[in-house]
Coordinates of C-alpha atoms in Angstrom, one line a residue:
M9 CA 82.5 93.0 115.6
D10 CA 83.5 93.6 111.8
N11 CA 86.5 96.5 113.0
I12 CA 87.7 94.3 115.5
A13 CA 88.5 91.6 112.9
A14 CA 89.6 94.0 110.1
A15 CA 92.0 95.2 112.8
K16 CA 93.2 91.8 113.6
R17 CA 93.8 90.9 109.9
G18 CA 95.9 93.9 109.5
K19 CA 97.7 93.6 112.5
T20 CA 98.3 89.7 111.5
A21 CA 99.6 91.5 108.1
Q22 CA 101.5 94.0 109.2
R23 CA 103.2 91.2 111.4
G24 CA 103.8 89.0 108.8
S25 CA 105.0 91.5 106.4
S26 CA 107.5 93.6 108.7
N27 CA 109.8 90.4 108.9
V28 CA 110.1 90.2 104.9
F29 CA 111.3 94.0 105.0
S30 CA 113.4 93.3 107.4
M31 CA 115.3 90.7 105.5
F32 CA 116.5 93.2 102.6
E33 CA 118.2 96.9 102.9
Q34 CA 116.2 99.9 102.0
S35 CA 117.9 100.4 98.4
Q36 CA 117.0 96.9 97.9
I37 CA 113.5 96.9 99.1
Q38 CA 113.1 100.1 96.5
E39 CA 114.7 98.3 94.0
F40 CA 111.9 95.5 94.0
K41 CA 109.7 98.0 94.5
E42 CA 110.7 99.3 90.9
A43 CA 110.9 96.0 89.2
F44 CA 107.3 95.3 90.7
G45 CA 106.2 98.5 89.1
C46 CA 107.5 97.1 85.7
I47 CA 105.8 94.0 86.0
D48 CA 102.1 95.2 87.0
Q49 CA 101.9 96.6 84.0
N50 CA 97.7 97.5 84.8
R51 CA 99.3 99.5 88.0
D52 CA 96.7 97.6 90.3
G53 CA 99.2 96.4 92.9
I54 CA 98.7 93.0 92.0
I55 CA 100.7 91.2 89.5
N56 CA 98.4 89.0 87.5
K57 CA 99.0 86.6 84.1
A58 CA 97.7 89.2 81.8
D59 CA 100.9 91.7 83.6
L60 CA 103.3 88.8 83.0
K61 CA 102.3 88.3 79.9
E62 CA 102.9 91.7 78.9
T63 CA 106.1 92.0 80.8
Y64 CA 107.6 88.7 78.5
A65 CA 106.3 90.6 75.4
Q66 CA 108.2 93.8 76.1
L67 CA 111.2 91.5 77.0
G68 CA 110.9 90.2 73.3
K69 CA 109.4 86.6 74.5
L70 CA 106.1 86.3 72.9
N71 CA 105.4 82.4 72.8
V72 CA 105.3 81.9 77.1
S73 CA 102.5 79.3 77.7
D74 CA 99.5 79.9 80.2
E75 CA 100.9 77.1 82.1
E76 CA 104.0 78.5 82.6
L77 CA 102.5 81.8 83.4
E78 CA 100.0 80.2 86.1
S79 CA 102.8 77.7 87.3
M80 CA 104.5 81.2 88.4
L81 CA 101.2 82.7 90.1
T82 CA 101.2 79.8 92.1
E83 CA 104.2 80.7 94.0
G84 CA 102.3 83.0 95.8
K85 CA 99.6 81.2 97.2
G86 CA 97.2 83.7 96.2
P87 CA 97.1 87.5 95.0
I88 CA 100.7 88.5 94.1
N89 CA 100.9 92.1 96.0
F90 CA 104.4 93.5 96.7
T91 CA 104.6 91.8 100.1
V92 CA 104.1 88.6 98.6
F93 CA 106.5 89.6 95.8
L94 CA 109.1 90.4 98.1
T95 CA 108.4 87.1 100.5
L96 CA 108.9 84.9 97.2
F97 CA 112.2 86.9 96.3
G98 CA 113.5 86.5 100.3
E99 CA 112.9 82.8 99.6
K100 CA 114.8 82.6 97.0
L101 CA 117.8 84.8 97.9
N102 CA 118.2 83.5 101.7
G103 CA 117.5 79.9 100.9
T104 CA 114.9 79.5 103.4
D105 CA 113.0 76.1 101.9
P106 CA 109.1 76.7 101.3
E107 CA 107.2 75.3 104.5
E108 CA 105.6 72.3 102.7
T109 CA 109.6 71.3 102.5
I110 CA 110.5 71.8 106.0
L111 CA 106.8 70.1 107.2
A112 CA 107.9 67.2 105.0
A113 CA 111.3 66.8 107.2
F114 CA 110.0 66.7 110.1
K115 CA 107.3 64.3 109.6
L116 CA 110.5 62.0 109.2
F117 CA 110.9 62.0 112.5
D118 CA 107.4 61.6 113.3
P119 CA 106.5 58.3 112.4
N120 CA 103.4 58.1 114.1
A121 CA 101.9 61.5 112.5
S122 CA 101.5 62.8 115.8
R123 CA 102.4 66.4 114.9
V124 CA 105.5 67.0 117.6
V125 CA 109.0 65.6 117.8
N126 CA 110.6 65.1 121.2
K127 CA 112.8 68.3 122.1
D128 CA 115.6 65.7 123.7
E129 CA 116.0 63.3 120.7
F130 CA 115.6 66.6 118.5
R131 CA 118.2 68.4 120.0
R132 CA 120.8 65.1 120.1
L133 CA 119.8 64.8 116.3
L134 CA 120.8 68.4 115.6
M135 CA 123.9 68.1 117.7
N136 CA 125.0 65.1 115.8
Q137 CA 123.6 64.7 112.5
A138 CA 124.8 66.3 109.2
D139 CA 125.5 70.1 110.0
K140 CA 126.1 69.6 113.4
F141 CA 124.6 72.6 115.4
T142 CA 126.4 73.5 118.9
A143 CA 124.4 73.7 122.0
E144 CA 124.2 77.6 121.6
E145 CA 122.6 77.4 118.1
V146 CA 120.2 74.4 119.6
D147 CA 119.4 76.9 122.5
Q148 CA 118.7 79.9 120.5
A149 CA 116.4 77.5 118.1
F150 CA 114.4 76.4 120.7
A151 CA 113.9 79.8 122.4
V152 CA 111.1 80.4 119.4
A153 CA 110.2 77.1 119.2
P154 CA 106.7 75.9 120.5
I155 CA 107.4 73.3 123.2
D156 CA 104.6 72.0 125.5
V157 CA 104.8 71.1 128.9
T158 CA 106.1 67.3 128.2
G159 CA 108.9 68.4 126.3
N160 CA 107.4 68.0 122.5
I161 CA 107.8 70.5 119.8
D162 CA 104.9 71.3 117.6
Y163 CA 106.5 71.3 114.4
K164 CA 104.1 72.6 112.3
S165 CA 103.7 75.7 114.2
L166 CA 107.7 76.0 114.3
C167 CA 107.4 75.8 110.1
Y168 CA 105.3 78.6 110.2
I169 CA 107.9 80.5 112.5
I170 CA 110.8 79.4 110.7
T171 CA 109.3 80.8 106.8
H172 CA 106.9 83.6 108.4
G173 CA 108.6 85.0 111.4
D174 CA 107.8 84.7 115.0
E175 CA 105.2 87.0 116.5
K176 CA 106.9 87.2 119.7
E177 CA 110.3 88.9 117.9
E178 CA 107.6 91.6 116.2
S179 CA 105.8 92.8 119.4

């Protein structure tokens, strides 16, 4: 049983990470690896507070507070290995909002906290508000959206797809 769970975890981790690697050219990934190696002072594959403190010291900044370092580390929402490091840069460089920000936006359209939005109403909003989507763009977005038989979009799942990629794309 443990082997099956480990295999599933491995497949999930691989699936999630393959999307972030597709966001960059191979040469960019190599540059990020070099940067990660410079920051990972103890070479354990994880960036921690001591690694950040030493990196700042090497750059001549000796007065970095523990609060600043902790704030940086919490952006990774867990241990910062190379994949997490790359994901953080991908979000910053490619302009993807954090999942919580996207969820908060969807909640504005869900006053009853039902965790779904109506597909047809959402289509109307996308095509008529702010940066108006074309019908084709809406269709593309809906192709990966989790829509139930009653025409409602599970926006929490959609937020995950937006920020982590779609499992169906990578199978």
